[in-house]
Amino acid sequence: MDGVEASGGSSSGSTVVEVHESGGSSSGSSVVEEHSSSGTSMGESDASATESSAEDLSNLIIDDSVYFSSVSFYSGGPSSHPICGLYPGGIINSFEFSGIFSGVSRYDLKCTHVLAADFFGMEDNKPWFLYGGFDDFNGVRSLNSLTFFMGSSTPFEVQRGWMINHDGAKLKIYEGEEKDIGDSGCKVLFTENILRVACDPLTVYFDGIMSAQVEYTSKTLGQGSVKSFSNVGLCFDNQSGRRPNWQVPRTGDCRITPGALSLCSTSASACNSLPSNSDVQAACTQMHCDREASTGVPSLTSSQSCALFLAANTLQRLDGVSGGYPSQCPSDQCQWKQSVLETGCPQDPFFIGCN
């Protein structure tokens, strides 16, 4: 039985990931195991702030206003790489169906799940793993962290609030300035309200609060199936063997319903101004349903609305469509940045033009 192991020496709790191929199936019937030593596991911050409902989103547009930083997180034409969308409500659009609504799936996500991995290291001759942490954020199950294991380098994690945990310490960054993340070979850039983490073979765009896009830069669109025999994780599919929804066991209540869940079919007019037939539009509809079920109020909070349109902006940018700061976000960008910062672990502001 073949296997590969990646270990991290973070002082916040070292982690060992073991992947074992359980058969010769090309569908990726593999097993991922994680063991965490003493200490608080990375990226399980509490974000349960209560906010007032936001205004109707249907009349809101993307404003081409200028950002404080002159550096862009993405420029050029449409991306030629597969993109996996990770959105609230358990909405995931896989690499195979980049930007196509028919590729959207909904899963019960809680605690930690494998999002994408190459456990044999077919790209760049090193195994890599991308984990996602999920919690309840204002009545909707949402992404709160992304953990990167890149070969034998020290793992790191980006958390809600744009906080970067590297080797048990907060990595200091500055808006508009790209910075290396330890020995991982990855670079981080915060600009235009998006935290970009560029590694080989993937780039992640994180809104800092509930959504992300994963660009699989070592693969190109139109080359057939994106998945190889050593790829696992929800960004590929949910053929997860004995790990339901590719969940990594944790202590505490991490119970989930395995398998794909049905999408909410209730019409939400507030979602109509989002790109039609897109994964972010599906997430908007699901968020309204989840909010009504959990809080009795179907409308989204102001932070959820702003973040959702920032996610739509990112999706459009990756599709080669220009865009700027969403008009339904606070007119003062410093106010938005500070509000996101306060959802995570305490850290000093690192923004341009903000006191």
Tab-separated table of C-alpha atoms in Angstrom:
chain	number	residue	atom	x	y	z
A	1	MET	CA	0.000	0.000	0.000
A	2	ASP	CA	1.479	3.328	-1.112
A	3	GLY	CA	1.415	6.386	1.071
A	4	VAL	CA	2.768	9.862	1.521
A	5	GLU	CA	3.068	11.915	4.660
A	6	ALA	CA	3.325	15.650	5.228
A	7	SER	CA	4.140	16.998	8.643
A	8	GLY	CA	4.166	20.462	10.124
A	9	GLY	CA	5.963	21.737	13.187
A	10	SER	CA	3.721	24.620	14.134
A	11	SER	CA	3.825	25.584	17.766
A	12	SER	CA	0.075	25.956	17.608
A	13	GLY	CA	-0.264	22.221	17.264
A	14	SER	CA	1.751	20.062	14.885
A	15	THR	CA	-0.164	18.192	12.245
A	16	VAL	CA	0.570	15.017	10.341
A	17	VAL	CA	-1.355	14.128	7.227
A	18	GLU	CA	-1.306	10.598	5.904
A	19	VAL	CA	-2.823	9.574	2.597
A	20	HIS	CA	-3.123	5.935	1.633
A	21	GLU	CA	-4.346	4.662	-1.710
A	22	SER	CA	-6.967	2.075	-0.917
A	23	GLY	CA	-7.149	0.529	-4.345
A	24	GLY	CA	-6.436	1.031	-7.999
A	25	SER	CA	-9.511	3.089	-8.767
A	26	SER	CA	-8.841	6.203	-10.791
A	27	SER	CA	-11.775	7.829	-9.075
A	28	GLY	CA	-9.587	8.632	-6.119
A	29	SER	CA	-10.905	6.272	-3.439
A	30	SER	CA	-8.174	7.340	-1.064
A	31	VAL	CA	-8.028	7.819	2.657
A	32	VAL	CA	-6.763	10.944	4.345
A	33	GLU	CA	-5.829	10.772	7.996
A	34	GLU	CA	-4.734	13.625	10.238
A	35	HIS	CA	-3.375	13.488	13.735
A	36	SER	CA	-3.020	16.672	15.754
A	37	SER	CA	-0.763	16.926	18.772
A	38	SER	CA	-1.478	18.971	21.884
A	39	GLY	CA	-2.332	22.595	21.392
A	40	THR	CA	-5.093	24.548	19.769
A	41	SER	CA	-5.706	23.517	16.180
A	42	MET	CA	-5.109	26.258	13.655
A	43	GLY	CA	-7.954	28.380	12.376
A	44	GLU	CA	-10.973	27.726	14.543
A	45	SER	CA	-11.700	31.328	15.461
A	46	ASP	CA	-15.071	32.355	16.786
A	47	ALA	CA	-17.037	34.660	14.495
A	48	SER	CA	-20.621	34.861	15.620
A	49	ALA	CA	-21.269	38.594	15.357
A	50	THR	CA	-24.864	39.664	14.924
A	51	GLU	CA	-25.575	42.302	12.316
A	52	SER	CA	-28.579	44.131	10.983
A	53	SER	CA	-30.084	42.975	7.707
A	54	ALA	CA	-28.655	44.491	4.565
A	55	GLU	CA	-30.587	46.372	1.913
A	56	ASP	CA	-32.041	44.589	-1.099
A	57	LEU	CA	-29.165	43.571	-3.387
A	58	SER	CA	-31.120	43.613	-6.645
A	59	ASN	CA	-30.270	47.214	-7.587
A	60	LEU	CA	-26.616	47.086	-6.642
A	61	ILE	CA	-23.879	47.228	-9.248
A	62	ILE	CA	-20.136	46.862	-9.378
A	63	ASP	CA	-18.515	50.291	-9.208
A	64	ASP	CA	-15.226	50.842	-11.047
A	65	SER	CA	-13.909	53.063	-8.268
A	66	VAL	CA	-10.179	53.162	-7.593
A	67	TYR	CA	-8.713	51.068	-4.811
A	68	PHE	CA	-6.131	52.484	-2.428
A	69	SER	CA	-3.457	50.079	-3.692
A	70	SER	CA	-2.309	50.368	-7.298
A	71	VAL	CA	-1.425	46.660	-7.314
A	72	SER	CA	-4.050	44.265	-8.677
A	73	PHE	CA	-4.661	40.755	-7.348
A	74	TYR	CA	-5.430	39.656	-10.908
A	75	SER	CA	-4.958	41.326	-14.303
A	76	GLY	CA	-5.193	40.222	-17.888
A	77	GLY	CA	-7.715	38.198	-19.835
A	78	PRO	CA	-9.795	35.233	-18.715
A	79	SER	CA	-7.902	32.667	-16.674
A	80	SER	CA	-6.886	29.612	-18.690
A	81	HIS	CA	-6.894	27.449	-15.555
A	82	PRO	CA	-9.618	25.461	-13.773
A	83	ILE	CA	-11.174	27.334	-10.838
A	84	CYS	CA	-12.899	25.876	-7.795
A	85	GLY	CA	-15.381	28.165	-6.037
A	86	LEU	CA	-15.924	27.849	-2.260
A	87	TYR	CA	-18.975	29.703	-0.968
A	88	PRO	CA	-21.266	29.869	2.067
A	89	GLY	CA	-24.099	27.404	2.395
A	90	GLY	CA	-21.837	24.476	1.508
A	91	ILE	CA	-21.686	25.535	-2.154
A	92	ILE	CA	-18.664	24.220	-4.072
A	93	ASN	CA	-18.074	24.490	-7.804
A	94	SER	CA	-15.467	21.923	-8.804
A	95	PHE	CA	-12.441	22.365	-11.058
A	96	GLU	CA	-14.150	20.284	-13.735
A	97	PHE	CA	-16.995	22.785	-14.098
A	98	SER	CA	-15.250	26.128	-13.674
A	99	GLY	CA	-17.832	28.906	-13.890
A	100	ILE	CA	-20.643	26.569	-14.997
A	101	PHE	CA	-23.722	26.439	-12.786
A	102	SER	CA	-24.275	22.737	-13.581
A	103	GLY	CA	-21.075	21.945	-11.709
A	104	VAL	CA	-22.327	23.363	-8.408
A	105	SER	CA	-22.700	20.940	-5.500
A	106	ARG	CA	-23.828	21.505	-1.932
A	107	TYR	CA	-22.310	19.655	1.023
A	108	ASP	CA	-22.705	19.592	4.765
A	109	LEU	CA	-19.388	21.154	5.805
A	110	LYS	CA	-18.217	21.440	9.386
A	111	CYS	CA	-14.796	21.629	11.035
A	112	THR	CA	-12.096	20.620	8.519
A	113	HIS	CA	-12.326	19.155	5.001
A	114	VAL	CA	-9.799	18.327	2.280
A	115	LEU	CA	-10.460	20.760	-0.561
A	116	ALA	CA	-7.716	19.725	-2.957
A	117	ALA	CA	-4.556	17.650	-2.841
A	118	ASP	CA	-1.982	15.809	-4.904
A	119	PHE	CA	-0.707	13.199	-2.483
A	120	PHE	CA	1.920	11.788	-4.883
A	121	GLY	CA	3.271	15.157	-5.963
A	122	MET	CA	2.658	14.776	-9.673
A	123	GLU	CA	3.146	18.518	-10.106
A	124	ASP	CA	6.518	19.976	-9.159
A	125	ASN	CA	7.545	16.635	-7.609
A	126	LYS	CA	6.088	17.431	-4.213
A	127	PRO	CA	2.853	16.384	-2.504
A	128	TRP	CA	0.552	19.186	-1.485
A	129	PHE	CA	-2.709	19.549	0.445
A	130	LEU	CA	-5.243	22.361	0.835
A	131	TYR	CA	-7.646	22.099	3.781
A	132	GLY	CA	-10.684	24.254	4.489
A	133	GLY	CA	-12.133	25.065	7.920
A	134	PHE	CA	-15.878	25.757	8.210
A	135	ASP	CA	-18.097	27.208	10.924
A	136	ASP	CA	-21.377	29.032	11.402
A	137	PHE	CA	-21.098	32.686	10.402
A	138	ASN	CA	-24.261	34.759	10.900
A	139	GLY	CA	-26.530	31.759	10.422
A	140	VAL	CA	-24.786	30.241	7.393
A	141	ARG	CA	-22.073	27.572	7.284
A	142	SER	CA	-19.063	29.395	5.848
A	143	LEU	CA	-15.347	29.098	5.129
A	144	ASN	CA	-13.207	30.415	8.000
A	145	SER	CA	-9.707	29.210	7.139
A	146	LEU	CA	-7.456	27.612	4.534
A	147	THR	CA	-4.456	25.495	5.517
A	148	PHE	CA	-1.602	24.845	3.090
A	149	PHE	CA	0.766	21.857	3.195
A	150	MET	CA	3.352	22.254	0.431
A	151	GLY	CA	5.838	19.387	0.275
A	152	SER	CA	8.155	19.216	3.279
A	153	SER	CA	7.942	22.937	4.050
A	154	THR	CA	6.373	24.387	7.187
A	155	PRO	CA	2.574	24.459	6.793
A	156	PHE	CA	0.710	27.733	7.148
A	157	GLU	CA	-2.873	28.881	7.442
A	158	VAL	CA	-4.897	31.922	6.421
A	159	GLN	CA	-7.793	32.652	8.740
A	160	ARG	CA	-10.916	34.769	8.807
A	161	GLY	CA	-9.856	38.379	9.300
A	162	TRP	CA	-6.959	38.028	6.814
A	163	MET	CA	-4.691	36.644	9.522
A	164	ILE	CA	-1.804	34.394	8.448
A	165	ASN	CA	-0.561	31.799	10.918
A	166	HIS	CA	2.919	30.605	9.989
A	167	ASP	CA	4.772	28.294	12.335
A	168	GLY	CA	2.624	29.416	15.264
A	169	ALA	CA	3.201	33.135	14.703
A	170	LYS	CA	1.283	35.874	12.914
A	171	LEU	CA	2.904	36.787	9.619
A	172	LYS	CA	3.053	40.562	9.238
A	173	ILE	CA	1.961	41.810	5.831
A	174	TYR	CA	1.307	45.215	4.257
A	175	GLU	CA	-1.317	46.144	1.695
A	176	GLY	CA	0.022	46.149	-1.843
A	177	GLU	CA	3.306	44.401	-0.939
A	178	GLU	CA	3.901	40.776	-1.913
A	179	LYS	CA	5.658	38.679	0.718
A	180	ASP	CA	7.191	35.205	0.877
A	181	ILE	CA	5.598	32.740	3.297
A	182	GLY	CA	8.521	31.004	4.971
A	183	ASP	CA	10.048	28.118	3.036
A	184	SER	CA	6.780	27.136	1.325
A	185	GLY	CA	7.563	28.775	-2.006
A	186	CYS	CA	4.230	30.608	-1.694
A	187	LYS	CA	3.756	34.359	-1.831
A	188	VAL	CA	0.965	36.373	-0.221
A	189	LEU	CA	-0.464	39.675	-1.423
A	190	PHE	CA	-3.295	41.696	0.093
A	191	THR	CA	-4.857	44.174	-2.294
A	192	GLU	CA	-8.333	45.252	-3.424
A	193	ASN	CA	-9.819	43.641	-0.300
A	194	ILE	CA	-8.636	40.174	-1.389
A	195	LEU	CA	-5.862	38.063	0.127
A	196	ARG	CA	-4.075	36.222	-2.679
A	197	VAL	CA	-1.849	33.247	-1.859
A	198	ALA	CA	0.152	32.127	-4.894
A	199	CYS	CA	1.834	28.732	-4.696
A	200	ASP	CA	2.974	26.178	-7.207
A	201	PRO	CA	0.613	24.612	-8.382
A	202	LEU	CA	-2.348	26.714	-7.191
A	203	THR	CA	-3.398	30.265	-6.343
A	204	VAL	CA	-6.089	31.050	-3.773
A	205	TYR	CA	-8.148	34.255	-3.571
A	206	PHE	CA	-9.700	34.692	-0.098
A	207	ASP	CA	-12.186	37.409	0.833
A	208	GLY	CA	-11.146	37.139	4.476
A	209	ILE	CA	-14.593	36.326	5.764
A	210	MET	CA	-16.522	33.495	4.034
A	211	SER	CA	-15.549	32.652	0.412
A	212	ALA	CA	-12.570	31.775	-1.771
A	213	GLN	CA	-11.620	30.789	-5.303
A	214	VAL	CA	-8.880	28.254	-5.994
A	215	GLU	CA	-7.117	28.567	-9.359
A	216	TYR	CA	-5.371	25.323	-10.368
A	217	THR	CA	-2.463	26.969	-12.167
A	218	SER	CA	-0.624	23.762	-13.090
A	219	LYS	CA	-3.574	22.614	-15.231
A	220	THR	CA	-5.260	24.295	-18.189
A	221	LEU	CA	-8.847	24.318	-19.350
A	222	GLY	CA	-9.751	22.135	-22.295
A	223	GLN	CA	-7.206	19.414	-21.558
A	224	GLY	CA	-9.836	16.871	-20.505
A	225	SER	CA	-10.418	15.756	-16.938
A	226	VAL	CA	-8.536	17.875	-14.427
A	227	LYS	CA	-8.258	15.078	-11.894
A	228	SER	CA	-5.411	12.567	-11.918
A	229	PHE	CA	-5.215	9.385	-9.838
A	230	SER	CA	-3.393	11.198	-7.018
A	231	ASN	CA	-5.839	14.111	-6.733
A	232	VAL	CA	-8.386	14.107	-3.910
A	233	GLY	CA	-10.664	16.651	-2.262
A	234	LEU	CA	-14.001	18.382	-2.739
A	235	CYS	CA	-12.675	20.658	-5.477
A	236	PHE	CA	-12.353	17.489	-7.565
A	237	ASP	CA	-15.295	15.367	-6.359
A	238	ASN	CA	-16.770	13.714	-3.281
A	239	GLN	CA	-15.534	10.179	-3.920
A	240	SER	CA	-14.015	10.195	-0.481
A	241	GLY	CA	-13.864	6.569	0.603
A	242	ARG	CA	-14.272	6.301	4.353
A	243	ARG	CA	-13.902	10.051	4.899
A	244	PRO	CA	-17.441	11.462	4.416
A	245	ASN	CA	-17.262	14.687	2.405
A	246	TRP	CA	-13.488	14.456	2.728
A	247	GLN	CA	-13.813	15.536	6.337
A	248	VAL	CA	-10.747	15.321	8.562
A	249	PRO	CA	-11.797	14.100	12.030
A	250	ARG	CA	-11.595	16.576	14.867
A	251	THR	CA	-12.562	16.538	18.503
A	252	GLY	CA	-15.908	18.056	19.396
A	253	ASP	CA	-19.130	18.085	17.438
A	254	CYS	CA	-18.147	17.726	13.790
A	255	ARG	CA	-21.011	15.455	12.756
A	256	ILE	CA	-22.197	15.944	9.184
A	257	THR	CA	-24.610	14.451	6.675
A	258	PRO	CA	-22.463	12.700	4.039
A	259	GLY	CA	-23.005	13.131	0.323
A	260	ALA	CA	-24.360	15.914	-1.828
A	261	LEU	CA	-27.404	17.793	-0.552
A	262	SER	CA	-30.183	19.318	-2.642
A	263	LEU	CA	-29.872	22.985	-3.545
A	264	CYS	CA	-32.439	25.450	-2.300
A	265	SER	CA	-35.004	26.137	-5.007
A	266	THR	CA	-36.645	29.140	-3.363
A	267	SER	CA	-36.393	32.212	-5.570
A	268	ALA	CA	-34.456	35.127	-4.069
A	269	SER	CA	-34.870	38.282	-6.159
A	270	ALA	CA	-31.999	39.913	-4.301
A	271	CYS	CA	-29.651	37.486	-6.071
A	272	ASN	CA	-30.715	38.438	-9.591
A	273	SER	CA	-28.066	41.144	-9.980
A	274	LEU	CA	-25.276	38.618	-9.487
A	275	PRO	CA	-23.803	36.898	-12.573
A	276	SER	CA	-26.562	34.642	-13.870
A	277	ASN	CA	-26.133	30.863	-13.713
A	278	SER	CA	-23.002	31.286	-11.626
A	279	ASP	CA	-21.823	29.503	-8.518
A	280	VAL	CA	-21.954	32.752	-6.537
A	281	GLN	CA	-25.603	33.238	-7.526
A	282	ALA	CA	-26.363	29.710	-6.316
A	283	ALA	CA	-24.619	30.542	-3.046
A	284	CYS	CA	-26.705	33.699	-2.652
A	285	THR	CA	-29.942	31.721	-2.978
A	286	GLN	CA	-28.730	29.050	-0.563
A	287	MET	CA	-27.646	31.672	1.971
A	288	HIS	CA	-31.122	33.185	2.003
A	289	CYS	CA	-32.643	29.764	2.684
A	290	ASP	CA	-30.109	28.954	5.393
A	291	ARG	CA	-30.580	32.325	7.072
A	292	GLU	CA	-34.332	31.833	7.196
A	293	ALA	CA	-33.954	28.323	8.638
A	294	SER	CA	-31.427	29.337	11.307
A	295	THR	CA	-32.512	32.856	12.245
A	296	GLY	CA	-36.029	33.259	10.841
A	297	VAL	CA	-34.789	36.205	8.752
A	298	PRO	CA	-34.090	35.341	5.090
A	299	SER	CA	-32.264	38.562	4.194
A	300	LEU	CA	-28.485	38.651	4.448
A	301	THR	CA	-26.489	40.759	6.872
A	302	SER	CA	-24.580	43.755	5.552
A	303	SER	CA	-21.226	41.939	5.832
A	304	GLN	CA	-22.559	38.852	4.035
A	305	SER	CA	-23.905	41.031	1.211
A	306	CYS	CA	-20.670	42.947	0.777
A	307	ALA	CA	-18.536	39.804	0.881
A	308	LEU	CA	-20.794	38.015	-1.603
A	309	PHE	CA	-20.433	40.782	-4.159
A	310	LEU	CA	-16.689	40.919	-3.577
A	311	ALA	CA	-16.670	37.187	-4.392
A	312	ALA	CA	-18.673	37.913	-7.551
A	313	ASN	CA	-16.166	40.614	-8.464
A	314	THR	CA	-13.295	38.164	-8.028
A	315	LEU	CA	-15.086	35.597	-10.178
A	316	GLN	CA	-15.612	38.185	-12.912
A	317	ARG	CA	-11.991	39.332	-12.741
A	318	LEU	CA	-10.834	35.754	-13.239
A	319	ASP	CA	-13.170	35.617	-16.226
A	320	GLY	CA	-11.481	38.659	-17.736
A	321	VAL	CA	-14.199	41.185	-16.833
A	322	SER	CA	-13.057	44.385	-15.142
A	323	GLY	CA	-14.640	45.465	-11.894
A	324	GLY	CA	-14.068	47.504	-8.787
A	325	TYR	CA	-15.306	47.974	-5.261
A	326	PRO	CA	-18.927	46.747	-4.927
A	327	SER	CA	-21.363	49.590	-4.352
A	328	GLN	CA	-23.265	47.736	-1.627
A	329	CYS	CA	-20.176	47.637	0.578
A	330	PRO	CA	-19.503	50.543	2.980
A	331	SER	CA	-18.500	53.626	1.000
A	332	ASP	CA	-15.507	53.963	3.301
A	333	GLN	CA	-13.249	51.034	2.382
A	334	CYS	CA	-11.374	51.453	5.653
A	335	GLN	CA	-14.605	50.698	7.486
A	336	TRP	CA	-15.017	47.437	5.574
A	337	LYS	CA	-11.421	46.391	6.073
A	338	GLN	CA	-11.552	47.060	9.783
A	339	SER	CA	-14.820	45.144	10.140
A	340	VAL	CA	-13.285	42.089	8.433
A	341	LEU	CA	-10.144	42.374	10.535
A	342	GLU	CA	-12.265	42.291	13.707
A	343	THR	CA	-13.861	38.947	12.777
A	344	GLY	CA	-10.545	37.163	13.308
A	345	CYS	CA	-7.741	36.922	15.817
A	346	PRO	CA	-6.438	40.318	17.010
A	347	GLN	CA	-3.759	41.849	14.789
A	348	ASP	CA	-2.564	45.322	13.837
A	349	PRO	CA	-4.152	46.902	10.726
A	350	PHE	CA	-1.970	46.748	7.606
A	351	PHE	CA	-4.021	48.905	5.229
A	352	ILE	CA	-3.081	51.853	3.012
A	353	GLY	CA	-4.798	55.156	3.772
A	354	CYS	CA	-6.506	54.007	6.973
A	355	ASN	CA	-5.739	55.337	10.450
